Amino acid sequence: MRTWREFTWLVRVKALSGLARGAHGAGRAGRIALVLGVGGLTLPGIYLLLLRFLRSLQSTAEVGPLLAAKLLGLGLMLLLSILLLSNLIAALSSFFLARDLPTILAAPVDWLAVYGARLVETGVSSSWMVALVLVPVLAAYGRVYGAGPAYVGYAVLVIVPLLVIPAAAGSAVTLLLVRVFPARRTRDLLGVIAAAGVALLVLGLRMLRPERLVNPEGFRNLMDFLAILRGPSSPWLPSQWTADALMGFLRGRADPFLPVLLWGTAGGVTALGAVLHQQHYSTCYTRAQEGATRRVRWGRLWNGLGRLLAPLGPQRRELVLKDARVFFRDATQWSQLIILGVLVVVYVYNMRVLPLRSSESVGRYLSSLVTFLNVALTGFVLAAIAARFVFPALSLEGRTLWLLRSSPLPASSLLWSKFWSGMVPLLVLALALTLLTTAGLGVGPEVTLLSVVTVTGLTTTFTAQALAWGIAYPKFESENAAQIPTSIGGLLFMLGALLTLGIVVAFQLWAMRGWVRSGLPWRQARPPSAEEMGVAIGFTVALCAVSGALAYRDARRRLERLEA
Amino acid sequence: MIRVEGLVKKYGEFVAVDGVDLAVGSGEIVGLLGPNGAGKTTTLRVIVGILEADDGRVEVDGHDVSSQPLDAKRRLGFVPDRPFVYEKLTGEELLRFSAGLRGRVGPEVDRRIDELLELWDLGPWRDELVESYSHGMRQKLILSSALVHGPSTLVIDEPMVGLDPAAARLLKRLLRQFADQGGAALISTHTLEFAEALCDRLEVIRSGTILASGTMEELRRQAATESGDLEEVFLRLVGGIEERRIARALTGDPRA
């Protein structure tokens, strides 16, 4: 009884502080509007799309219901893997690094209450978004199969243990990891594991070659295909049990064993987690307080880079060096490059396998249109990367901003350093993407030149815009760089960047319309004229230069007035 | 040296510093004392150019912090109240970064870094990331970063936090020598024993206003007490809590 009272008290305190943060934090109205806007559009969107898709499947007599069940199993397996990964990371924070832990552990609170409260915190913070996404998915399935109100209760009955299992398992694995590594090293390790996991997922999805589904010649035998669909994908995973339970209920053949199996597993994993917690938590928490003693490596490399940057002068050189060191020593930062690398490979590969040559006559026309689509997509990727890596540049100075503000460092030098540290890697990526994809599309040198000038201009203005919005909406208290762009400032930057991109691509399409149309089968193909190129390049350079310069000037003014 | 005249700093409607005047001359150590929330940290942050004043004037070595901020900051060394530094730099890299921000590079900086790290017993840790430093080690590192470029003026907010007795003693001797060599130091502290032993003059601030200032003797006169240590003088000036209320808080007994 006492343990239960302590548990509810701990959960209540955490919930109240979370609600208070949401109610009084900066940009509250904007956050609420953002959440309502995104949620209001996304969730009904998922519901309607899935409903349409499931209905079209229903009309295919033999294969349709099998595909619907398969789809649910795969979707839940994907969610389960995401949940496991996010619970691993969240558990590290809630069980070992949270600032309120010393107060709680010093109080005479039962260990089971602490375990339960932290498990709830870990599970809720990791799963609420997944649970929200599941609502329209399960609603669409229910609607298609004409399920009654009992379906809601049954869905809750089999989904809740699916959320509990990864929370308990993730917390237990994190506990064991901290037993071996110090918590701060574990955080680095988990960052790399998470990034590698996402990268493998993207690669795996790509390697499934979904484009084969639209190629009827790809199926060897219909019976083979049906046999694969009938068999469970992963009979040992709770996600498959949940999918089977839901599909059974919807088809009127509910298996009472599956909910028991799910709840039994959830209870078993939680009990195992509790036993591990009781036996090891104290030792692990003590270990988590130890600093991760780390002697730096690559000393010669950094010295060499320092010598290379000597012409910049001491202030700018030290700033660039510091940013590079901090980035490459923080696994939560550099590990994002793994995901980025995989996305680039997948993107370039996709561009190269586009079936543009299926028909020689329309191939030319499609190629020229895809060139603009390619610039638009590259621009979008650049904007997203600028949001992730350039937008947080000032916020990441955070609590150390005093060091810069109390030194004789002009705001212009600080901005200069942030601009070039962000722009150079972004430009290298932009040019690599553009040259690799335009070569694959087989376009001429004029169009390659236009693409190169465009992505260079976009990179310049996106870097300046990301810095300007990042300085206007800093988040100095955030310890996670990935969370910084999820603010109103990050959203405004993305809107501004996409507007710039839209204007550039639309204008180029208009300026080059004569050349694009010359690719139509009944026309005489020709290279772009000097006039078309001049107008397209001139406008792009002018727009990017003006928007970039305005953003840069705004960033400098704000930085000069910034108080730390 | 530091000269502050009529300094006002507001956060919205709240007036944190309200017309503060103070001066720290060459060869002098001045202590800024006051209860929590008195405006000490805000005053120091305006002096070093982190915050902008709403009114008044601040000069460092004759350079106006508002109109000539870079000239003023070149002469300053600052230690904040909380030792936040880049976790992913090593101790040596942080000092080199701090010197580089002030345009200092080369063998002279290398020598200064070696001296300072040895002085504070941080030599064995110089190639370790700051994230593995203890609170006291970070404080020593920040003190070193404030000295690495050879400033003429030091502004220190709570210098004793996290320091062990040996390091605290070292800091006192270091600051005394710094002043004896012509430096000016303004120190905000709650450690009254430290202030009494080290400071040439004291400024007592409450609610953003200077209540009293002068030498220890002058403060005793202003507090109307013939003898007594700084603690007694301080409590007489800013007010203290009665013994009865302490007993009540401890026992929970309203009759205490």
JSON list of N, CA, C and O in Angstrom, two decimals, chain A residues 456-505:
[
{"chain": "A", "resi": 456, "resn": "THR", "atom": "N", "xyz": [24.25, 25.80, -55.16]},
{"chain": "A", "resi": 456, "resn": "THR", "atom": "CA", "xyz": [25.21, 26.66, -54.44]},
{"chain": "A", "resi": 456, "resn": "THR", "atom": "C", "xyz": [24.48, 27.86, -53.84]},
{"chain": "A", "resi": 456, "resn": "THR", "atom": "O", "xyz": [24.68, 28.22, -52.67]},
{"chain": "A", "resi": 457, "resn": "GLY", "atom": "N", "xyz": [23.62, 28.46, -54.66]},
{"chain": "A", "resi": 457, "resn": "GLY", "atom": "CA", "xyz": [22.85, 29.62, -54.18]},
{"chain": "A", "resi": 457, "resn": "GLY", "atom": "C", "xyz": [21.94, 29.23, -53.03]},
{"chain": "A", "resi": 457, "resn": "GLY", "atom": "O", "xyz": [21.86, 29.92, -52.01]},
{"chain": "A", "resi": 458, "resn": "LEU", "atom": "N", "xyz": [21.26, 28.09, -53.19]},
{"chain": "A", "resi": 458, "resn": "LEU", "atom": "CA", "xyz": [20.33, 27.64, -52.14]},
{"chain": "A", "resi": 458, "resn": "LEU", "atom": "C", "xyz": [21.08, 27.34, -50.84]},
{"chain": "A", "resi": 458, "resn": "LEU", "atom": "O", "xyz": [20.63, 27.69, -49.75]},
{"chain": "A", "resi": 459, "resn": "THR", "atom": "N", "xyz": [22.25, 26.69, -50.97]},
{"chain": "A", "resi": 459, "resn": "THR", "atom": "CA", "xyz": [23.04, 26.38, -49.76]},
{"chain": "A", "resi": 459, "resn": "THR", "atom": "C", "xyz": [23.41, 27.66, -49.02]},
{"chain": "A", "resi": 459, "resn": "THR", "atom": "O", "xyz": [23.31, 27.74, -47.80]},
{"chain": "A", "resi": 460, "resn": "THR", "atom": "N", "xyz": [23.82, 28.69, -49.80]},
{"chain": "A", "resi": 460, "resn": "THR", "atom": "CA", "xyz": [24.22, 29.95, -49.18]},
{"chain": "A", "resi": 460, "resn": "THR", "atom": "C", "xyz": [23.06, 30.59, -48.43]},
{"chain": "A", "resi": 460, "resn": "THR", "atom": "O", "xyz": [23.19, 30.95, -47.25]},
{"chain": "A", "resi": 461, "resn": "THR", "atom": "N", "xyz": [21.93, 30.70, -49.11]},
{"chain": "A", "resi": 461, "resn": "THR", "atom": "CA", "xyz": [20.80, 31.39, -48.45]},
{"chain": "A", "resi": 461, "resn": "THR", "atom": "C", "xyz": [20.21, 30.55, -47.32]},
{"chain": "A", "resi": 461, "resn": "THR", "atom": "O", "xyz": [19.83, 31.08, -46.28]},
{"chain": "A", "resi": 462, "resn": "PHE", "atom": "N", "xyz": [20.18, 29.22, -47.48]},
{"chain": "A", "resi": 462, "resn": "PHE", "atom": "CA", "xyz": [19.64, 28.38, -46.41]},
{"chain": "A", "resi": 462, "resn": "PHE", "atom": "C", "xyz": [20.51, 28.48, -45.16]},
{"chain": "A", "resi": 462, "resn": "PHE", "atom": "O", "xyz": [20.00, 28.49, -44.04]},
{"chain": "A", "resi": 463, "resn": "THR", "atom": "N", "xyz": [21.83, 28.51, -45.35]},
{"chain": "A", "resi": 463, "resn": "THR", "atom": "CA", "xyz": [22.73, 28.62, -44.18]},
{"chain": "A", "resi": 463, "resn": "THR", "atom": "C", "xyz": [22.45, 29.93, -43.44]},
{"chain": "A", "resi": 463, "resn": "THR", "atom": "O", "xyz": [22.30, 29.94, -42.21]},
{"chain": "A", "resi": 464, "resn": "ALA", "atom": "N", "xyz": [22.36, 31.03, -44.22]},
{"chain": "A", "resi": 464, "resn": "ALA", "atom": "CA", "xyz": [22.12, 32.34, -43.58]},
{"chain": "A", "resi": 464, "resn": "ALA", "atom": "C", "xyz": [20.75, 32.37, -42.91]},
{"chain": "A", "resi": 464, "resn": "ALA", "atom": "O", "xyz": [20.61, 32.86, -41.78]},
{"chain": "A", "resi": 465, "resn": "GLN", "atom": "N", "xyz": [19.74, 31.82, -43.59]},
{"chain": "A", "resi": 465, "resn": "GLN", "atom": "CA", "xyz": [18.39, 31.83, -43.01]},
{"chain": "A", "resi": 465, "resn": "GLN", "atom": "C", "xyz": [18.31, 30.97, -41.75]},
{"chain": "A", "resi": 465, "resn": "GLN", "atom": "O", "xyz": [17.68, 31.34, -40.76]},
{"chain": "A", "resi": 466, "resn": "ALA", "atom": "N", "xyz": [18.98, 29.81, -41.79]},
{"chain": "A", "resi": 466, "resn": "ALA", "atom": "CA", "xyz": [18.96, 28.92, -40.61]},
{"chain": "A", "resi": 466, "resn": "ALA", "atom": "C", "xyz": [19.61, 29.62, -39.42]},
{"chain": "A", "resi": 466, "resn": "ALA", "atom": "O", "xyz": [19.11, 29.54, -38.29]},
{"chain": "A", "resi": 467, "resn": "LEU", "atom": "N", "xyz": [20.71, 30.32, -39.68]},
{"chain": "A", "resi": 467, "resn": "LEU", "atom": "CA", "xyz": [21.39, 31.03, -38.57]},
{"chain": "A", "resi": 467, "resn": "LEU", "atom": "C", "xyz": [20.49, 32.14, -38.03]},
{"chain": "A", "resi": 467, "resn": "LEU", "atom": "O", "xyz": [20.37, 32.31, -36.81]},
{"chain": "A", "resi": 468, "resn": "ALA", "atom": "N", "xyz": [19.87, 32.89, -38.96]},
{"chain": "A", "resi": 468, "resn": "ALA", "atom": "CA", "xyz": [19.03, 34.02, -38.53]},
{"chain": "A", "resi": 468, "resn": "ALA", "atom": "C", "xyz": [17.87, 33.54, -37.66]},
{"chain": "A", "resi": 468, "resn": "ALA", "atom": "O", "xyz": [17.62, 34.09, -36.58]},
{"chain": "A", "resi": 469, "resn": "TRP", "atom": "N", "xyz": [17.17, 32.49, -38.10]},
{"chain": "A", "resi": 469, "resn": "TRP", "atom": "CA", "xyz": [16.04, 31.99, -37.30]},
{"chain": "A", "resi": 469, "resn": "TRP", "atom": "C", "xyz": [16.54, 31.34, -36.01]},
{"chain": "A", "resi": 469, "resn": "TRP", "atom": "O", "xyz": [15.88, 31.43, -34.97]},
{"chain": "A", "resi": 470, "resn": "GLY", "atom": "N", "xyz": [17.69, 30.69, -36.09]},
{"chain": "A", "resi": 470, "resn": "GLY", "atom": "CA", "xyz": [18.26, 30.04, -34.90]},
{"chain": "A", "resi": 470, "resn": "GLY", "atom": "C", "xyz": [18.65, 31.05, -33.83]},
{"chain": "A", "resi": 470, "resn": "GLY", "atom": "O", "xyz": [18.56, 30.78, -32.64]},
{"chain": "A", "resi": 471, "resn": "ILE", "atom": "N", "xyz": [19.09, 32.23, -34.29]},
{"chain": "A", "resi": 471, "resn": "ILE", "atom": "CA", "xyz": [19.47, 33.28, -33.33]},
{"chain": "A", "resi": 471, "resn": "ILE", "atom": "C", "xyz": [18.21, 33.98, -32.80]},
{"chain": "A", "resi": 471, "resn": "ILE", "atom": "O", "xyz": [18.14, 34.37, -31.64]},
{"chain": "A", "resi": 472, "resn": "ALA", "atom": "N", "xyz": [17.21, 34.11, -33.68]},
{"chain": "A", "resi": 472, "resn": "ALA", "atom": "CA", "xyz": [15.96, 34.77, -33.26]},
{"chain": "A", "resi": 472, "resn": "ALA", "atom": "C", "xyz": [15.19, 33.91, -32.25]},
{"chain": "A", "resi": 472, "resn": "ALA", "atom": "O", "xyz": [14.53, 34.42, -31.36]},
{"chain": "A", "resi": 473, "resn": "TYR", "atom": "N", "xyz": [15.29, 32.57, -32.40]},
{"chain": "A", "resi": 473, "resn": "TYR", "atom": "CA", "xyz": [14.58, 31.66, -31.49]},
{"chain": "A", "resi": 473, "resn": "TYR", "atom": "C", "xyz": [15.56, 30.66, -30.86]},
{"chain": "A", "resi": 473, "resn": "TYR", "atom": "O", "xyz": [15.51, 29.47, -31.16]},
{"chain": "A", "resi": 474, "resn": "PRO", "atom": "N", "xyz": [16.46, 31.15, -30.01]},
{"chain": "A", "resi": 474, "resn": "PRO", "atom": "CA", "xyz": [17.44, 30.20, -29.43]},
{"chain": "A", "resi": 474, "resn": "PRO", "atom": "C", "xyz": [16.80, 29.34, -28.34]},
{"chain": "A", "resi": 474, "resn": "PRO", "atom": "O", "xyz": [15.83, 29.75, -27.70]},
{"chain": "A", "resi": 475, "resn": "LYS", "atom": "N", "xyz": [17.36, 28.13, -28.16]},
{"chain": "A", "resi": 475, "resn": "LYS", "atom": "CA", "xyz": [16.93, 27.25, -27.05]},
{"chain": "A", "resi": 475, "resn": "LYS", "atom": "C", "xyz": [18.20, 26.88, -26.29]},
{"chain": "A", "resi": 475, "resn": "LYS", "atom": "O", "xyz": [18.78, 25.82, -26.53]},
{"chain": "A", "resi": 476, "resn": "PHE", "atom": "N", "xyz": [18.60, 27.76, -25.39]},
{"chain": "A", "resi": 476, "resn": "PHE", "atom": "CA", "xyz": [19.88, 27.57, -24.71]},
{"chain": "A", "resi": 476, "resn": "PHE", "atom": "C", "xyz": [19.86, 26.42, -23.71]},
{"chain": "A", "resi": 476, "resn": "PHE", "atom": "O", "xyz": [20.90, 25.88, -23.38]},
{"chain": "A", "resi": 477, "resn": "GLU", "atom": "N", "xyz": [18.68, 26.09, -23.21]},
{"chain": "A", "resi": 477, "resn": "GLU", "atom": "CA", "xyz": [18.63, 25.08, -22.15]},
{"chain": "A", "resi": 477, "resn": "GLU", "atom": "C", "xyz": [18.61, 23.65, -22.71]},
{"chain": "A", "resi": 477, "resn": "GLU", "atom": "O", "xyz": [18.79, 22.70, -21.96]},
{"chain": "A", "resi": 478, "resn": "SER", "atom": "N", "xyz": [18.38, 23.50, -24.00]},
{"chain": "A", "resi": 478, "resn": "SER", "atom": "CA", "xyz": [18.24, 22.17, -24.56]},
{"chain": "A", "resi": 478, "resn": "SER", "atom": "C", "xyz": [19.59, 21.44, -24.57]},
{"chain": "A", "resi": 478, "resn": "SER", "atom": "O", "xyz": [20.60, 21.98, -24.97]},
{"chain": "A", "resi": 479, "resn": "GLU", "atom": "N", "xyz": [19.56, 20.17, -24.10]},
{"chain": "A", "resi": 479, "resn": "GLU", "atom": "CA", "xyz": [20.79, 19.39, -24.08]},
{"chain": "A", "resi": 479, "resn": "GLU", "atom": "C", "xyz": [20.87, 18.47, -25.30]},
{"chain": "A", "resi": 479, "resn": "GLU", "atom": "O", "xyz": [21.88, 17.84, -25.54]},
{"chain": "A", "resi": 480, "resn": "ASN", "atom": "N", "xyz": [19.79, 18.40, -26.04]},
{"chain": "A", "resi": 480, "resn": "ASN", "atom": "CA", "xyz": [19.76, 17.51, -27.20]},
{"chain": "A", "resi": 480, "resn": "ASN", "atom": "C", "xyz": [19.63, 18.35, -28.46]},
{"chain": "A", "resi": 480, "resn": "ASN", "atom": "O", "xyz": [18.61, 19.00, -28.69]},
{"chain": "A", "resi": 481, "resn": "ALA", "atom": "N", "xyz": [20.69, 18.32, -29.28]},
{"chain": "A", "resi": 481, "resn": "ALA", "atom": "CA", "xyz": [20.72, 19.15, -30.48]},
{"chain": "A", "resi": 481, "resn": "ALA", "atom": "C", "xyz": [19.58, 18.82, -31.43]},
{"chain": "A", "resi": 481, "resn": "ALA", "atom": "O", "xyz": [19.06, 19.69, -32.13]},
{"chain": "A", "resi": 482, "resn": "ALA", "atom": "N", "xyz": [19.17, 17.55, -31.43]},
{"chain": "A", "resi": 482, "resn": "ALA", "atom": "CA", "xyz": [18.13, 17.13, -32.37]},
{"chain": "A", "resi": 482, "resn": "ALA", "atom": "C", "xyz": [16.77, 17.74, -32.01]},
{"chain": "A", "resi": 482, "resn": "ALA", "atom": "O", "xyz": [15.89, 17.84, -32.87]},
{"chain": "A", "resi": 483, "resn": "GLN", "atom": "N", "xyz": [16.59, 18.15, -30.75]},
{"chain": "A", "resi": 483, "resn": "GLN", "atom": "CA", "xyz": [15.30, 18.71, -30.33]},
{"chain": "A", "resi": 483, "resn": "GLN", "atom": "C", "xyz": [15.19, 20.20, -30.66]},
{"chain": "A", "resi": 483, "resn": "GLN", "atom": "O", "xyz": [14.10, 20.74, -30.73]},
{"chain": "A", "resi": 484, "resn": "ILE", "atom": "N", "xyz": [16.35, 20.86, -30.85]},
{"chain": "A", "resi": 484, "resn": "ILE", "atom": "CA", "xyz": [16.34, 22.32, -31.02]},
{"chain": "A", "resi": 484, "resn": "ILE", "atom": "C", "xyz": [15.54, 22.76, -32.26]},
{"chain": "A", "resi": 484, "resn": "ILE", "atom": "O", "xyz": [14.75, 23.69, -32.18]},
{"chain": "A", "resi": 485, "resn": "PRO", "atom": "N", "xyz": [15.70, 22.07, -33.41]},
{"chain": "A", "resi": 485, "resn": "PRO", "atom": "CA", "xyz": [14.95, 22.55, -34.58]},
{"chain": "A", "resi": 485, "resn": "PRO", "atom": "C", "xyz": [13.45, 22.27, -34.52]},
{"chain": "A", "resi": 485, "resn": "PRO", "atom": "O", "xyz": [12.72, 22.71, -35.39]},
{"chain": "A", "resi": 486, "resn": "THR", "atom": "N", "xyz": [12.99, 21.53, -33.49]},
{"chain": "A", "resi": 486, "resn": "THR", "atom": "CA", "xyz": [11.56, 21.24, -33.42]},
{"chain": "A", "resi": 486, "resn": "THR", "atom": "C", "xyz": [10.78, 22.38, -32.76]},
{"chain": "A", "resi": 486, "resn": "THR", "atom": "O", "xyz": [9.69, 22.19, -32.25]},
{"chain": "A", "resi": 487, "resn": "SER", "atom": "N", "xyz": [11.38, 23.58, -32.77]},
{"chain": "A", "resi": 487, "resn": "SER", "atom": "CA", "xyz": [10.71, 24.74, -32.17]},
{"chain": "A", "resi": 487, "resn": "SER", "atom": "C", "xyz": [9.98, 25.53, -33.26]},
{"chain": "A", "resi": 487, "resn": "SER", "atom": "O", "xyz": [10.06, 25.21, -34.44]},
{"chain": "A", "resi": 488, "resn": "ILE", "atom": "N", "xyz": [9.30, 26.60, -32.80]},
{"chain": "A", "resi": 488, "resn": "ILE", "atom": "CA", "xyz": [8.63, 27.48, -33.75]},
{"chain": "A", "resi": 488, "resn": "ILE", "atom": "C", "xyz": [9.64, 28.08, -34.73]},
{"chain": "A", "resi": 488, "resn": "ILE", "atom": "O", "xyz": [9.41, 28.18, -35.93]},
{"chain": "A", "resi": 489, "resn": "GLY", "atom": "N", "xyz": [10.82, 28.45, -34.20]},
{"chain": "A", "resi": 489, "resn": "GLY", "atom": "CA", "xyz": [11.87, 29.02, -35.06]},
{"chain": "A", "resi": 489, "resn": "GLY", "atom": "C", "xyz": [12.25, 28.04, -36.16]},
{"chain": "A", "resi": 489, "resn": "GLY", "atom": "O", "xyz": [12.44, 28.44, -37.32]},
{"chain": "A", "resi": 490, "resn": "GLY", "atom": "N", "xyz": [12.38, 26.77, -35.81]},
{"chain": "A", "resi": 490, "resn": "GLY", "atom": "CA", "xyz": [12.74, 25.75, -36.79]},
{"chain": "A", "resi": 490, "resn": "GLY", "atom": "C", "xyz": [11.67, 25.62, -37.86]},
{"chain": "A", "resi": 490, "resn": "GLY", "atom": "O", "xyz": [11.97, 25.50, -39.05]},
{"chain": "A", "resi": 491, "resn": "LEU", "atom": "N", "xyz": [10.42, 25.69, -37.42]},
{"chain": "A", "resi": 491, "resn": "LEU", "atom": "CA", "xyz": [9.30, 25.59, -38.37]},
{"chain": "A", "resi": 491, "resn": "LEU", "atom": "C", "xyz": [9.31, 26.80, -39.32]},
{"chain": "A", "resi": 491, "resn": "LEU", "atom": "O", "xyz": [9.14, 26.65, -40.54]},
{"chain": "A", "resi": 492, "resn": "LEU", "atom": "N", "xyz": [9.53, 28.00, -38.74]},
{"chain": "A", "resi": 492, "resn": "LEU", "atom": "CA", "xyz": [9.55, 29.21, -39.56]},
{"chain": "A", "resi": 492, "resn": "LEU", "atom": "C", "xyz": [10.69, 29.16, -40.57]},
{"chain": "A", "resi": 492, "resn": "LEU", "atom": "O", "xyz": [10.55, 29.56, -41.71]},
{"chain": "A", "resi": 493, "resn": "PHE", "atom": "N", "xyz": [11.85, 28.63, -40.11]},
{"chain": "A", "resi": 493, "resn": "PHE", "atom": "CA", "xyz": [12.98, 28.50, -41.05]},
{"chain": "A", "resi": 493, "resn": "PHE", "atom": "C", "xyz": [12.60, 27.59, -42.21]},
{"chain": "A", "resi": 493, "resn": "PHE", "atom": "O", "xyz": [12.84, 27.91, -43.38]},
{"chain": "A", "resi": 494, "resn": "MET", "atom": "N", "xyz": [12.01, 26.43, -41.90]},
{"chain": "A", "resi": 494, "resn": "MET", "atom": "CA", "xyz": [11.66, 25.48, -42.96]},
{"chain": "A", "resi": 494, "resn": "MET", "atom": "C", "xyz": [10.66, 26.11, -43.93]},
{"chain": "A", "resi": 494, "resn": "MET", "atom": "O", "xyz": [10.79, 25.94, -45.15]},
{"chain": "A", "resi": 495, "resn": "LEU", "atom": "N", "xyz": [9.68, 26.86, -43.39]},
{"chain": "A", "resi": 495, "resn": "LEU", "atom": "CA", "xyz": [8.71, 27.51, -44.27]},
{"chain": "A", "resi": 495, "resn": "LEU", "atom": "C", "xyz": [9.40, 28.51, -45.19]},
{"chain": "A", "resi": 495, "resn": "LEU", "atom": "O", "xyz": [9.15, 28.54, -46.40]},
{"chain": "A", "resi": 496, "resn": "GLY", "atom": "N", "xyz": [10.30, 29.33, -44.61]},
{"chain": "A", "resi": 496, "resn": "GLY", "atom": "CA", "xyz": [11.02, 30.34, -45.40]},
{"chain": "A", "resi": 496, "resn": "GLY", "atom": "C", "xyz": [11.90, 29.68, -46.46]},
{"chain": "A", "resi": 496, "resn": "GLY", "atom": "O", "xyz": [11.93, 30.11, -47.62]},
{"chain": "A", "resi": 497, "resn": "ALA", "atom": "N", "xyz": [12.60, 28.61, -46.06]},
{"chain": "A", "resi": 497, "resn": "ALA", "atom": "CA", "xyz": [13.50, 27.93, -46.99]},
{"chain": "A", "resi": 497, "resn": "ALA", "atom": "C", "xyz": [12.71, 27.28, -48.12]},
{"chain": "A", "resi": 497, "resn": "ALA", "atom": "O", "xyz": [13.09, 27.38, -49.30]},
{"chain": "A", "resi": 498, "resn": "LEU", "atom": "N", "xyz": [11.58, 26.66, -47.78]},
{"chain": "A", "resi": 498, "resn": "LEU", "atom": "CA", "xyz": [10.79, 26.00, -48.82]},
{"chain": "A", "resi": 498, "resn": "LEU", "atom": "C", "xyz": [10.13, 27.02, -49.75]},
{"chain": "A", "resi": 498, "resn": "LEU", "atom": "O", "xyz": [9.98, 26.77, -50.95]},
{"chain": "A", "resi": 499, "resn": "LEU", "atom": "N", "xyz": [9.78, 28.19, -49.21]},
{"chain": "A", "resi": 499, "resn": "LEU", "atom": "CA", "xyz": [9.24, 29.25, -50.06]},
{"chain": "A", "resi": 499, "resn": "LEU", "atom": "C", "xyz": [10.31, 29.71, -51.06]},
{"chain": "A", "resi": 499, "resn": "LEU", "atom": "O", "xyz": [10.04, 29.85, -52.26]},
{"chain": "A", "resi": 500, "resn": "THR", "atom": "N", "xyz": [11.53, 29.93, -50.56]},
{"chain": "A", "resi": 500, "resn": "THR", "atom": "CA", "xyz": [12.63, 30.33, -51.45]},
{"chain": "A", "resi": 500, "resn": "THR", "atom": "C", "xyz": [12.83, 29.26, -52.53]},
{"chain": "A", "resi": 500, "resn": "THR", "atom": "O", "xyz": [12.95, 29.58, -53.72]},
{"chain": "A", "resi": 501, "resn": "LEU", "atom": "N", "xyz": [12.85, 28.01, -52.11]},
{"chain": "A", "resi": 501, "resn": "LEU", "atom": "CA", "xyz": [13.07, 26.90, -53.04]},
{"chain": "A", "resi": 501, "resn": "LEU", "atom": "C", "xyz": [11.96, 26.85, -54.09]},
{"chain": "A", "resi": 501, "resn": "LEU", "atom": "O", "xyz": [12.24, 26.71, -55.30]},
{"chain": "A", "resi": 502, "resn": "GLY", "atom": "N", "xyz": [10.73, 27.01, -53.63]},
{"chain": "A", "resi": 502, "resn": "GLY", "atom": "CA", "xyz": [9.59, 26.96, -54.55]},
{"chain": "A", "resi": 502, "resn": "GLY", "atom": "C", "xyz": [9.67, 28.05, -55.60]},
{"chain": "A", "resi": 502, "resn": "GLY", "atom": "O", "xyz": [9.45, 27.80, -56.80]},
{"chain": "A", "resi": 503, "resn": "ILE", "atom": "N", "xyz": [10.02, 29.27, -55.16]},
{"chain": "A", "resi": 503, "resn": "ILE", "atom": "CA", "xyz": [10.11, 30.39, -56.11]},
{"chain": "A", "resi": 503, "resn": "ILE", "atom": "C", "xyz": [11.21, 30.12, -57.14]},
{"chain": "A", "resi": 503, "resn": "ILE", "atom": "O", "xyz": [11.03, 30.30, -58.34]},
{"chain": "A", "resi": 504, "resn": "VAL", "atom": "N", "xyz": [12.37, 29.64, -56.66]},
{"chain": "A", "resi": 504, "resn": "VAL", "atom": "CA", "xyz": [13.51, 29.38, -57.56]},
{"chain": "A", "resi": 504, "resn": "VAL", "atom": "C", "xyz": [13.13, 28.34, -58.61]},
{"chain": "A", "resi": 504, "resn": "VAL", "atom": "O", "xyz": [13.31, 28.56, -59.81]},
{"chain": "A", "resi": 505, "resn": "VAL", "atom": "N", "xyz": [12.58, 27.21, -58.16]},
{"chain": "A", "resi": 505, "resn": "VAL", "atom": "CA", "xyz": [12.28, 26.12, -59.10]},
{"chain": "A", "resi": 505, "resn": "VAL", "atom": "C", "xyz": [11.16, 26.54, -60.07]},
{"chain": "A", "resi": 505, "resn": "VAL", "atom": "O", "xyz": [11.25, 26.29, -61.28]}
]
